[in-house]
Coordinates of C-alpha atoms (C1' of nucleotides) in Angstrom, one line a residue:
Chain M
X1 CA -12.1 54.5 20.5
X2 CA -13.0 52.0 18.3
X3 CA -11.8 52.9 15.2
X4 CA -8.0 52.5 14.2
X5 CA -5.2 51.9 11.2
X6 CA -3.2 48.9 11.8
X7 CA -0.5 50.7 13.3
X8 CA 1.1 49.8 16.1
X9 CA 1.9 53.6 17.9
X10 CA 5.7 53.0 18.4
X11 CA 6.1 51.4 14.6
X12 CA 9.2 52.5 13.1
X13 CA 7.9 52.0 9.5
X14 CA 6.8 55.3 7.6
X15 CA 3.1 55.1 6.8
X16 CA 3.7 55.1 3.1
X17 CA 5.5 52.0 2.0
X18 CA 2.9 49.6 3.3
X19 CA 0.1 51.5 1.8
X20 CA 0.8 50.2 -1.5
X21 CA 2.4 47.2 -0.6
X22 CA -0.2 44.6 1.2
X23 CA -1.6 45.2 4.0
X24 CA -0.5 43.9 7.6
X25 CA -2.8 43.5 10.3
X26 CA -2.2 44.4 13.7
X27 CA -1.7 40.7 15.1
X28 CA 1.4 40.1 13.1
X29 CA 3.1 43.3 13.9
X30 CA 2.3 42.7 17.5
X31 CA 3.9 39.0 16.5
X32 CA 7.2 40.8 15.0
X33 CA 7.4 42.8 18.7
X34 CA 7.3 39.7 20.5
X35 CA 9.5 37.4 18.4
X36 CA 11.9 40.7 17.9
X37 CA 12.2 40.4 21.6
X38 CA 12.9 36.1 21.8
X39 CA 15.9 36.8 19.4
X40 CA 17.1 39.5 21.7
X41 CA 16.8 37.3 24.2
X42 CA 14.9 39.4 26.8
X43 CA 13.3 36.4 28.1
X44 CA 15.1 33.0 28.4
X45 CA 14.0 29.3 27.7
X46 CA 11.7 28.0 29.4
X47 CA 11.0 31.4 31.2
X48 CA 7.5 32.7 31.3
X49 CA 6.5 36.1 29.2
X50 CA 4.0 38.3 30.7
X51 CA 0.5 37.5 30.7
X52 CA -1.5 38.1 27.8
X53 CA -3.5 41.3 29.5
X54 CA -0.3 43.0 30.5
X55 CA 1.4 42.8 26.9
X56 CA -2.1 44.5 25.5
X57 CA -1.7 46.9 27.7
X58 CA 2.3 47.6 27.4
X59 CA 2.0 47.5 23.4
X60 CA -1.4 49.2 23.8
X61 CA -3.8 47.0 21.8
X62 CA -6.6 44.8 23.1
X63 CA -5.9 41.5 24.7
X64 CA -7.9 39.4 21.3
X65 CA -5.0 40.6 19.5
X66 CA -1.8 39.9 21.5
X67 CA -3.9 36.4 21.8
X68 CA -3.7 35.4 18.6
X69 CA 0.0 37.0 17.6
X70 CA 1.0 34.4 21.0
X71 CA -0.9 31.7 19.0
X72 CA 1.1 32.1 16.0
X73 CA 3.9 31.7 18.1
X74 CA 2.7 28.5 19.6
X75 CA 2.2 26.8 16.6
X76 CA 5.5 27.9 15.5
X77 CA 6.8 26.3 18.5
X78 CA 8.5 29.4 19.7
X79 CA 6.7 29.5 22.9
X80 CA 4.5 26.6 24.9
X81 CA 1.1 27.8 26.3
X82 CA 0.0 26.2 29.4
X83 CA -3.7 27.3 30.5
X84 CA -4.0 28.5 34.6
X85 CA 0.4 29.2 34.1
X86 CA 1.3 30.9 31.5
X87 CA 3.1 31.4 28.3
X88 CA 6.6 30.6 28.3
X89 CA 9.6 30.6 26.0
X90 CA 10.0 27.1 24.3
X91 CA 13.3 25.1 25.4
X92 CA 15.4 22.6 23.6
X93 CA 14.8 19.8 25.8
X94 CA 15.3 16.3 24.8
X95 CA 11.5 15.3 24.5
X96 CA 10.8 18.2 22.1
X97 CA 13.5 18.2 20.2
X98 CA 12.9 14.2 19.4
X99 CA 9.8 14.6 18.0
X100 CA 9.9 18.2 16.4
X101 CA 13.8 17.2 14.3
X102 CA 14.7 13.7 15.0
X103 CA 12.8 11.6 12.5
X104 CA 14.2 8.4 12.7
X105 CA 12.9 5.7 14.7
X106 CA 13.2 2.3 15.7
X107 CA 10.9 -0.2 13.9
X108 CA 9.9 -1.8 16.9
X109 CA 10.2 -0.4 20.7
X110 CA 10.3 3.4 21.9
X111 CA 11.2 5.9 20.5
X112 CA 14.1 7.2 21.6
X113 CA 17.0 10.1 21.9
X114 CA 20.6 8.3 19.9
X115 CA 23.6 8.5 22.0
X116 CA 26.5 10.1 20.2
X117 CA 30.3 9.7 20.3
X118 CA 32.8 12.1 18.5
X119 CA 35.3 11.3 16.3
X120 CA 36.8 14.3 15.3
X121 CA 36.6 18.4 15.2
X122 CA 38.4 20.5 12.5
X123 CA 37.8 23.3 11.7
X124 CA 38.2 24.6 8.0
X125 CA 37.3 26.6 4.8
X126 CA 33.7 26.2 3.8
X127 CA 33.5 23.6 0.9
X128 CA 30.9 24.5 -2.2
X129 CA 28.0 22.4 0.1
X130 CA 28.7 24.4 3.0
X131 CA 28.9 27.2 1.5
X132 CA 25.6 26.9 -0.4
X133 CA 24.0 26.2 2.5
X134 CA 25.1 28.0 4.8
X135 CA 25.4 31.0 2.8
X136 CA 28.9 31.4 2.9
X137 CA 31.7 33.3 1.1
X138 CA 34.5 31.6 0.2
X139 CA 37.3 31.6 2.5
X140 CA 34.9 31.7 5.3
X141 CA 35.6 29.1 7.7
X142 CA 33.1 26.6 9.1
X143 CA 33.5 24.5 12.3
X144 CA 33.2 20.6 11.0
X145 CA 31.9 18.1 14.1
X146 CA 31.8 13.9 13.5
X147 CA 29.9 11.8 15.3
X148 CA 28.8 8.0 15.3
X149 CA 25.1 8.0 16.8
X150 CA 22.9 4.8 18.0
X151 CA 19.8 4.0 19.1
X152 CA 20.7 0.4 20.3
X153 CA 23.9 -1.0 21.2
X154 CA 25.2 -0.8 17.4
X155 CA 26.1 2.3 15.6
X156 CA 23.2 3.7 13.3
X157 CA 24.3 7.1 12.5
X158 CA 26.8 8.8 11.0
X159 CA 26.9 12.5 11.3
X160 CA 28.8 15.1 9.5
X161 CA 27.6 18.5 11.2
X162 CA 29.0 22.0 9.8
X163 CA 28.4 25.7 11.3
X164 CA 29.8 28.7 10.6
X165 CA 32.7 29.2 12.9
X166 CA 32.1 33.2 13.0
X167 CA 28.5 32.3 14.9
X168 CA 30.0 30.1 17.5
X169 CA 33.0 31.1 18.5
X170 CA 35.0 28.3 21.0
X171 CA 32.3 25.9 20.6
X172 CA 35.3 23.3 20.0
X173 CA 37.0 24.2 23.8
X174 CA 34.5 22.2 25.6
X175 CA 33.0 19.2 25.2
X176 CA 30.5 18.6 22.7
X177 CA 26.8 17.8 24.3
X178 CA 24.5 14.9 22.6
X179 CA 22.1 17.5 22.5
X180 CA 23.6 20.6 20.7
X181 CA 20.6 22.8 19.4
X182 CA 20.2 23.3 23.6
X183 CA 23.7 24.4 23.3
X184 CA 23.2 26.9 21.1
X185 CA 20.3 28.2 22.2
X186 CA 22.1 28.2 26.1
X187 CA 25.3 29.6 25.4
X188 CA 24.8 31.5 22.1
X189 CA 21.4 32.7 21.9
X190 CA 20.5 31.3 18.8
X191 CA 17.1 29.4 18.6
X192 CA 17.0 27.0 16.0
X193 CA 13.3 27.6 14.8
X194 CA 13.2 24.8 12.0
X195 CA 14.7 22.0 9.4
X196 CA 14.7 21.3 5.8
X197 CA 16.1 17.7 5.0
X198 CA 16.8 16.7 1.6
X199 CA 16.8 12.7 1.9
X200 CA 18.5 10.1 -0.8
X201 CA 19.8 6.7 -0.6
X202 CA 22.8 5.9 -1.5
X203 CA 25.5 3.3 -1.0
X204 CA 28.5 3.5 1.4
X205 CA 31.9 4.6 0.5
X206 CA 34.7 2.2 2.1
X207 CA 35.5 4.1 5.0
X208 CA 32.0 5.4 5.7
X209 CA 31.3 1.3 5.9
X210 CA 34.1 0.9 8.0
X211 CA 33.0 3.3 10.8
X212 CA 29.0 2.2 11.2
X213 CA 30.5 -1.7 11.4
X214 CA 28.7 -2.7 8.1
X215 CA 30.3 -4.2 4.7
X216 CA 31.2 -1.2 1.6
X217 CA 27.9 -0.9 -0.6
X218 CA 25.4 -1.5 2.3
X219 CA 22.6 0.9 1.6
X220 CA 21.9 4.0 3.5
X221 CA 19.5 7.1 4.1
X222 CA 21.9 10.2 3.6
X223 CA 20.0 12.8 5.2
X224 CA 21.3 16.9 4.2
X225 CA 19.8 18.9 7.0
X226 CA 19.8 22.7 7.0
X227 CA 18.4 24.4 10.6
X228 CA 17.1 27.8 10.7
X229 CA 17.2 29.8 13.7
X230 CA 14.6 32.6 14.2
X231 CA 15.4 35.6 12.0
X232 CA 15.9 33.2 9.4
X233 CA 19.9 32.7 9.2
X234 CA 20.9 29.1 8.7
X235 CA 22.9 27.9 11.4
X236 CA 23.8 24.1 10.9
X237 CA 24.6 21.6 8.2
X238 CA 24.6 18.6 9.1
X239 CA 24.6 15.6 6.8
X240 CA 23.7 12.3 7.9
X241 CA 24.5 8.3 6.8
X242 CA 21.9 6.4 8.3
X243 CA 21.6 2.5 8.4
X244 CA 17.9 1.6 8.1
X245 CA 18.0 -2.3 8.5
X246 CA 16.0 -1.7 11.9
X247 CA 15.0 2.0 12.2
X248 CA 13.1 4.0 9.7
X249 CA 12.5 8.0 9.1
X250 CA 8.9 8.7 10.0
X251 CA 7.7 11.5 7.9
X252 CA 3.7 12.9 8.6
X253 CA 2.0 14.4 6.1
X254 CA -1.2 16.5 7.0
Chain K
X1 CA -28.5 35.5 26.5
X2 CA -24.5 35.8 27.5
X3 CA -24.6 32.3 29.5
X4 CA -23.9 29.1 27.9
X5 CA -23.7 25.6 28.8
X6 CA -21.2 24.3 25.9
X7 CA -23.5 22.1 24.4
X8 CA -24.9 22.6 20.9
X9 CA -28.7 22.3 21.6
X10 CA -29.7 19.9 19.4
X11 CA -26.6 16.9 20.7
X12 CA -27.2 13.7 21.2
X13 CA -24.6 13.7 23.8
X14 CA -26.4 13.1 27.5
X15 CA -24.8 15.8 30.1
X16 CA -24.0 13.2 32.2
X17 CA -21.1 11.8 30.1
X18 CA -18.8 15.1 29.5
X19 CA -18.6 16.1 33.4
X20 CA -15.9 14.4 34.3
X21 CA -14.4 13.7 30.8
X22 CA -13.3 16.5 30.6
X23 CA -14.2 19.6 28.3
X24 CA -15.3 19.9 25.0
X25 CA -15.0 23.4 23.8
X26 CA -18.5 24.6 21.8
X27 CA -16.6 25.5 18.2
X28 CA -14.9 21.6 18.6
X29 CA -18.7 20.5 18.8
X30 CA -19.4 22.4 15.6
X31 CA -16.4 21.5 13.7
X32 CA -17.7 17.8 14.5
X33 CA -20.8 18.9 13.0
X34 CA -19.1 20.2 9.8
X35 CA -16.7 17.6 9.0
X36 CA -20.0 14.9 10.0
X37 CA -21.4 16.8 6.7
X38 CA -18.1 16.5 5.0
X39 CA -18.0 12.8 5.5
X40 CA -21.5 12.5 4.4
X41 CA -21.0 14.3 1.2
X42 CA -23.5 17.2 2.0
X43 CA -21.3 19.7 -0.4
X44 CA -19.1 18.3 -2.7
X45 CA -15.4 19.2 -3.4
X46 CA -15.1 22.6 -5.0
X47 CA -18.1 23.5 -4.0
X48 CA -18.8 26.6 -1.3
X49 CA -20.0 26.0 2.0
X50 CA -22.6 28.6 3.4
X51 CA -21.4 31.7 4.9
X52 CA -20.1 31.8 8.3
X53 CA -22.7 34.0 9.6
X54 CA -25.1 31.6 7.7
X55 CA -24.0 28.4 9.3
X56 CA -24.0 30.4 12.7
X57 CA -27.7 31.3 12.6
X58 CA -28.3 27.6 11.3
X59 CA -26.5 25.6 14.5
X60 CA -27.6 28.1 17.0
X61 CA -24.0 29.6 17.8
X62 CA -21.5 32.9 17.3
X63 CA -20.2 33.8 14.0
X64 CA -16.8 33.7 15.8
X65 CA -17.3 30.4 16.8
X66 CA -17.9 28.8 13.4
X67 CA -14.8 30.3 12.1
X68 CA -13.0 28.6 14.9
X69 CA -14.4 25.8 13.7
X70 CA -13.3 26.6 9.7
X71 CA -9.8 27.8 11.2
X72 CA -9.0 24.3 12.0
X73 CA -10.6 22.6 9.7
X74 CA -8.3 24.9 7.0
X75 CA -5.3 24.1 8.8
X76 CA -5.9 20.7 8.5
X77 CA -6.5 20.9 5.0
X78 CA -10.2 19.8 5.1
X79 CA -11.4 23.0 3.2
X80 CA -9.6 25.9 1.6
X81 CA -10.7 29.9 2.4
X82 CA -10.4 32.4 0.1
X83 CA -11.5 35.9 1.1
X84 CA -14.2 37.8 -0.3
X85 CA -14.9 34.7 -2.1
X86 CA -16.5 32.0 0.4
X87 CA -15.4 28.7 2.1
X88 CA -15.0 25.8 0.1
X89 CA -14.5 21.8 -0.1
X90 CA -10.9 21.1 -0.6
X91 CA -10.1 19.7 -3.6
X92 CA -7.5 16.6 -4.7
X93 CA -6.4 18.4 -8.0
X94 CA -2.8 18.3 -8.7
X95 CA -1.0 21.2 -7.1
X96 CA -2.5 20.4 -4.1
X97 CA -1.5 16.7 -4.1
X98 CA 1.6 18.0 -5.1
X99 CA 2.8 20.0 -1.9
X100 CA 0.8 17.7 0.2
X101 CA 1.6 13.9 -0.7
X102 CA 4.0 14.3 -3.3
X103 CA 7.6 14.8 -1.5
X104 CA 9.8 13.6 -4.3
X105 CA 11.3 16.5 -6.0
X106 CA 13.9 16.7 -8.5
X107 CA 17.3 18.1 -7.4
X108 CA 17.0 20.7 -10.2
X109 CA 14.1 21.9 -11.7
X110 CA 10.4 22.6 -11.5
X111 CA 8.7 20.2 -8.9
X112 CA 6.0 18.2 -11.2
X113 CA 3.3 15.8 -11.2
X114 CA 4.8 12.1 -12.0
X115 CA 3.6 10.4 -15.0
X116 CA 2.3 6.9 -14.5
X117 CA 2.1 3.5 -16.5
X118 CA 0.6 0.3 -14.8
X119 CA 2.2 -2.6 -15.2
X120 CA -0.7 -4.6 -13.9
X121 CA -3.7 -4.8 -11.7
X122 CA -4.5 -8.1 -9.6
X123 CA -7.2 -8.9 -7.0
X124 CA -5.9 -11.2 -3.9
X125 CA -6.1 -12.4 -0.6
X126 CA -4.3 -9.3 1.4
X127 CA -0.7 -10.5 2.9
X128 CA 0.6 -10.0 6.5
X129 CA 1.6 -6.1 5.5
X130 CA -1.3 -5.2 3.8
X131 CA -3.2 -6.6 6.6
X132 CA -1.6 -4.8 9.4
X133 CA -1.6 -1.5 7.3
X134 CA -5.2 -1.5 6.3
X135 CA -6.8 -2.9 9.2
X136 CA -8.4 -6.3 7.4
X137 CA -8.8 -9.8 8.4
X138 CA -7.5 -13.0 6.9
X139 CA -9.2 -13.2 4.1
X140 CA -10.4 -10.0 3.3
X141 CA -9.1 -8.8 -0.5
X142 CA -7.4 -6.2 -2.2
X143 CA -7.3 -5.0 -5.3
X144 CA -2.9 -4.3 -5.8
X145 CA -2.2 -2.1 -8.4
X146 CA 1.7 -1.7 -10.0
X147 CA 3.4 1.3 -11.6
X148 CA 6.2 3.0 -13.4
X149 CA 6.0 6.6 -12.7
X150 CA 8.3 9.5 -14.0
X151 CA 9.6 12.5 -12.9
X152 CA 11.6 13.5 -16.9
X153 CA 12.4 10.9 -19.8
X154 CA 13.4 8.1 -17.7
X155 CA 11.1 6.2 -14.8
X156 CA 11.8 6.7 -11.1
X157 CA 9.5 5.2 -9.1
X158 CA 7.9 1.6 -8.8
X159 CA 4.7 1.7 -7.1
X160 CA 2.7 -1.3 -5.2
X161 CA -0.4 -0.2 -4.3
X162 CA -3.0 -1.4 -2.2
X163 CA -7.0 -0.5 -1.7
X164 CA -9.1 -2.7 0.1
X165 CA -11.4 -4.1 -2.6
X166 CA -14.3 -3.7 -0.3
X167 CA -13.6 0.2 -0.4
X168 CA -13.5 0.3 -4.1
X169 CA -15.8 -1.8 -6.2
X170 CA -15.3 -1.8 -10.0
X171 CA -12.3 0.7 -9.3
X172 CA -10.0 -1.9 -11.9
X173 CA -13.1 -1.7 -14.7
X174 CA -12.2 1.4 -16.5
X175 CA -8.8 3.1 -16.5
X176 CA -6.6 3.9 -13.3
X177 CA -6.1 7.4 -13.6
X178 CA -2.6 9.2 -12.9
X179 CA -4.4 10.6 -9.6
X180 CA -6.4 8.3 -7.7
X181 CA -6.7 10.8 -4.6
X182 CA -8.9 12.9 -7.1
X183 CA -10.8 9.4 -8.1
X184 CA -11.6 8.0 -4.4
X185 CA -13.0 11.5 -3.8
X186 CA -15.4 12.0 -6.7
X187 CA -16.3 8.2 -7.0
X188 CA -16.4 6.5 -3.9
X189 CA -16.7 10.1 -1.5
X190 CA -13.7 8.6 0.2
X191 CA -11.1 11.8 0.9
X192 CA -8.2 11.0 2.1
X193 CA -7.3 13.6 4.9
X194 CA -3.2 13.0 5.9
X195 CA -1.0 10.2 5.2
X196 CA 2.4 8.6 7.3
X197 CA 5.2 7.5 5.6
X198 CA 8.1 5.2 6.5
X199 CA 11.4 5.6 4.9
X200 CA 13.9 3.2 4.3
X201 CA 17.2 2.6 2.5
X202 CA 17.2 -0.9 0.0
X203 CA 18.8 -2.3 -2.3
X204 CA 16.9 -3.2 -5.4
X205 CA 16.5 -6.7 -6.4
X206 CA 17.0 -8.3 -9.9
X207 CA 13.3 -8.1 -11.2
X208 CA 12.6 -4.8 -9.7
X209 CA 16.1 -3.4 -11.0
X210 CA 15.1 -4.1 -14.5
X211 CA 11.6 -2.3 -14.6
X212 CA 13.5 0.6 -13.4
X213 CA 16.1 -0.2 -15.9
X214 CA 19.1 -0.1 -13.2
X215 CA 21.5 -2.6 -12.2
X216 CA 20.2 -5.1 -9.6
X217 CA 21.4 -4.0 -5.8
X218 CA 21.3 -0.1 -7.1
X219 CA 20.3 2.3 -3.6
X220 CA 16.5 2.9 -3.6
X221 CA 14.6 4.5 -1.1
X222 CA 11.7 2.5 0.3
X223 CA 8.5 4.7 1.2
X224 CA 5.5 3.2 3.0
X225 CA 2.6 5.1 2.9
X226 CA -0.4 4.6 4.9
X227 CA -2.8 7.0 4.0
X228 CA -5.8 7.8 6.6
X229 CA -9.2 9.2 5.4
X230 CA -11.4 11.9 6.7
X231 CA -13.1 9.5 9.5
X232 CA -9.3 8.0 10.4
X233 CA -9.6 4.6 8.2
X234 CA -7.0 3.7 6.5
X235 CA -7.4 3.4 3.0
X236 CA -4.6 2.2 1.3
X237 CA -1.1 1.4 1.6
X238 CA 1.6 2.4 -1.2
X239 CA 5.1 0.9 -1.4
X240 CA 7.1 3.0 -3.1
X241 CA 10.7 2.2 -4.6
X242 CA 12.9 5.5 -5.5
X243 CA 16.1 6.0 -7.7
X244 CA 17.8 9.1 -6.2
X245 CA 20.2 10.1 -8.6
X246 CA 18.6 13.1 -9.5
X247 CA 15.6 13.5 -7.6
X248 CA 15.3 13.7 -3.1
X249 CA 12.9 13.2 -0.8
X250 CA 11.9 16.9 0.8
X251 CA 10.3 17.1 4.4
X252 CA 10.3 19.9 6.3
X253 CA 10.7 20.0 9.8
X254 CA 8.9 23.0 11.8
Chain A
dA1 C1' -8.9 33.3 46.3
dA2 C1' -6.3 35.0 42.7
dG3 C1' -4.1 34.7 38.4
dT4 C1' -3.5 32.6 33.9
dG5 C1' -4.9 31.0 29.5
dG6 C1' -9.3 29.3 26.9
dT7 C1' -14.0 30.0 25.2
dC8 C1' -17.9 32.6 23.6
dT9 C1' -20.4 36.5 22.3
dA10 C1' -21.7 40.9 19.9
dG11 C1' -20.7 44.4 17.1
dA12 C1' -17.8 47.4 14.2
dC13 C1' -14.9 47.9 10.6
dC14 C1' -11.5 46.4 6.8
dA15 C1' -9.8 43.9 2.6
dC16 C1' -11.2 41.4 -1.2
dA17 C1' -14.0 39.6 -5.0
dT18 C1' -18.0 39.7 -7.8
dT19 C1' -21.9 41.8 -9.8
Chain G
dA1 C1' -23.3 47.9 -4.2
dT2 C1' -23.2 43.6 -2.0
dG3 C1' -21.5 39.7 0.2
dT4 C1' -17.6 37.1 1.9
dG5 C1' -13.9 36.2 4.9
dG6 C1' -10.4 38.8 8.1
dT7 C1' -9.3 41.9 11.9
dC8 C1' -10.0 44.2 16.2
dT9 C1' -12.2 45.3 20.3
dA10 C1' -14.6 44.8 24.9
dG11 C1' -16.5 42.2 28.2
dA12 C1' -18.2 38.0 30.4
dC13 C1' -17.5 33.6 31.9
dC14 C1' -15.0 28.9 32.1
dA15 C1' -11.2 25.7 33.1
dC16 C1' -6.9 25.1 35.2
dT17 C1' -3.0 25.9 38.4
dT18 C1' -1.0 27.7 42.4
dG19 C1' -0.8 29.7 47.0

DNA sequence: AAGTGGTCTAGACCACATT
DNA sequence: ATGTGGTCTAGACCACTTG
């Protein structure tokens, strides 16, 4: 009863290859299960999984274990434990997704969620960027979004966003929400799971000036996001021009 | 034996205070314990902390609930776990201060350690800035140190540091090494824990232009660091100014 | 009162590093 | 062979939320 290998019964992976090739406890295979299961989307956002004692039991290892696969998961921010509830699928609301991928703040007053108006969808052949990122081939064709964001009344942000028009088919039909990451998780299933930004300053082009309402050379924080989703793909590009004469990125390091 | 009142037996706490301020789990109790001893310089950095089953025995509790305790204090950097091996002190050597406070990496290449050269090192009344950053009165000095640093042949990075001179006596005596995290640590017992940076786009002016050898009103990014140390003091405040051309700013977001 | 996550314990065994 | 951290289990009890 007590004794066993660090096999999950059901695993599809022959006992050989792992034998000489590390060694993966029981916790993290129980973790692959569960996040296997968010990208399938077998339970929603902001639904609730099944309690801790009935996932030991349905995967058939003790409830210590599914504990800490779940905790993994928390700090990963795929799911939101809340003790006498429930564990339940993280969402792409507005208060999570400030803090967790928008970095830039006002110097003084609230933080807060920009508002964001469009300028123009097109949608084209990946250029060398995209395609780097993104992991393109040429000729594939990304979907290219513009927006002008602010904080304030004045115009702070602006946002060049590429994805790859294969993963989101018709996302141009419809309006495009402030808040897109909900968006995709909603209506595509994909969970954007986390950011890299690559962050320079540089000094604006003519018509770059023109559109944020400031004179050609002002100084900005260009910001080259890529976004994850779960399994790893990169979904989004998006490369930001950000005025910093009364907001500042906010970076933690622990 | 099995029933416990989550009090380490030997607290100063009265029981009167924690029953309706809410709950403080047993292994957060211990991990004050631990990082009281950090603080206090019981082991020094590098060195190994007793066993887990060790310090269990000592304060009275669980083996698992000291390596709670060590769990977070590892997350959070305070010391580093190596298996088979022991728990140890973290350490300020380079690669760590790399990954952790370093976030300027070259857009191609090896990330690296920047050289330094001061420019010059003077004692003052601390401004408005320094004042608000470190937490001093009117009056109350700082020792403000200035450097060049480099990431390859040419400089990068103009530094303006600031220590509270109270902090660091006869820190300006000898030489100012190219890492003074590792310095406060094994001088002055002063480890500095996590750090919060505020990011801005400038334009350089004349004087700083030319010790960076650029042309004056040349993009820089504009870092503010305030870093924190083990008891949540801040400890000193750097202003950093950044060329860009070939080198970014790297933060991820998870 | 019932159900959930959170804490704590005790003990067995595994993986890793050193002697 | 020994000692260390890492995993896994089983069970008890605590804190929190909801009916």
């Amino acid at each position: 009863m007590t004794s066993h290998k660090p096999e999950i019964a059901a695993s599809a992976a022959p006992a050989g290859t792992d034998e000489m090739l590390g060694f993966r406890p029981l916790y993290r295979q129980v973790k692959g299960v569960l996040v296997r299961r968010l990208v399938e989307g077998v339970w929603s956002p902001g639904e609730a999984l099944p309690s801790e004692g009935q996932l030991a039991a349905e995967i058939g290892v003790s409830q210590g274990t599914v504990r800490k696969a779940l905790d993994e998961m928390a700090a990963e921010h795929l799911v939101v434990r809340r003790q006498g509830r429930g564990t339940f699928v993280a969402e792409h609301d507005e208060p999570r997704i400030l803090f967790q991928f928008f970095k830039l703040v006002p110097d003084a007053g609230e933080r807060r969620f920009p508002d964001s108006r469009v300028l123009d969808i097109t949608e084209t052949a990946a250029d060398a960027d995209e395609q780097a990122a993104l992991g393109l081939s040429p000729g594939d064709t990304v979907l290219r979004i513009r927006r002008i964001r602010a904080l304030g009344p004045a115009p702070v942000i602006l946002e060049t966003l590429s994805v790859p028009a294969a993963l989101f088919p018709g996302l141009s039909d419809g309006p495009v929400p402030n808040n897109l990451y909900a968006l995709y998780a909603g209506r595509y299933g994909i969970t954007v799971a986390n950011a890299r930004e690559r962050l320079k300053a540089v000094a604006l082009a003519a018509a770059e000036a023109r559109l944020l309402g400031v004179a050609p050379g002002t100084p900005a924080l260009r910001i080259d996001r890529t976004a994850t989703s779960l399994d790893g793909t990169a979904v989004e590009r998006r490369l930001s021009l950000c005025l910093t004469e009364e907001a500042h990125y906010l970076s933690d390091l622990r």
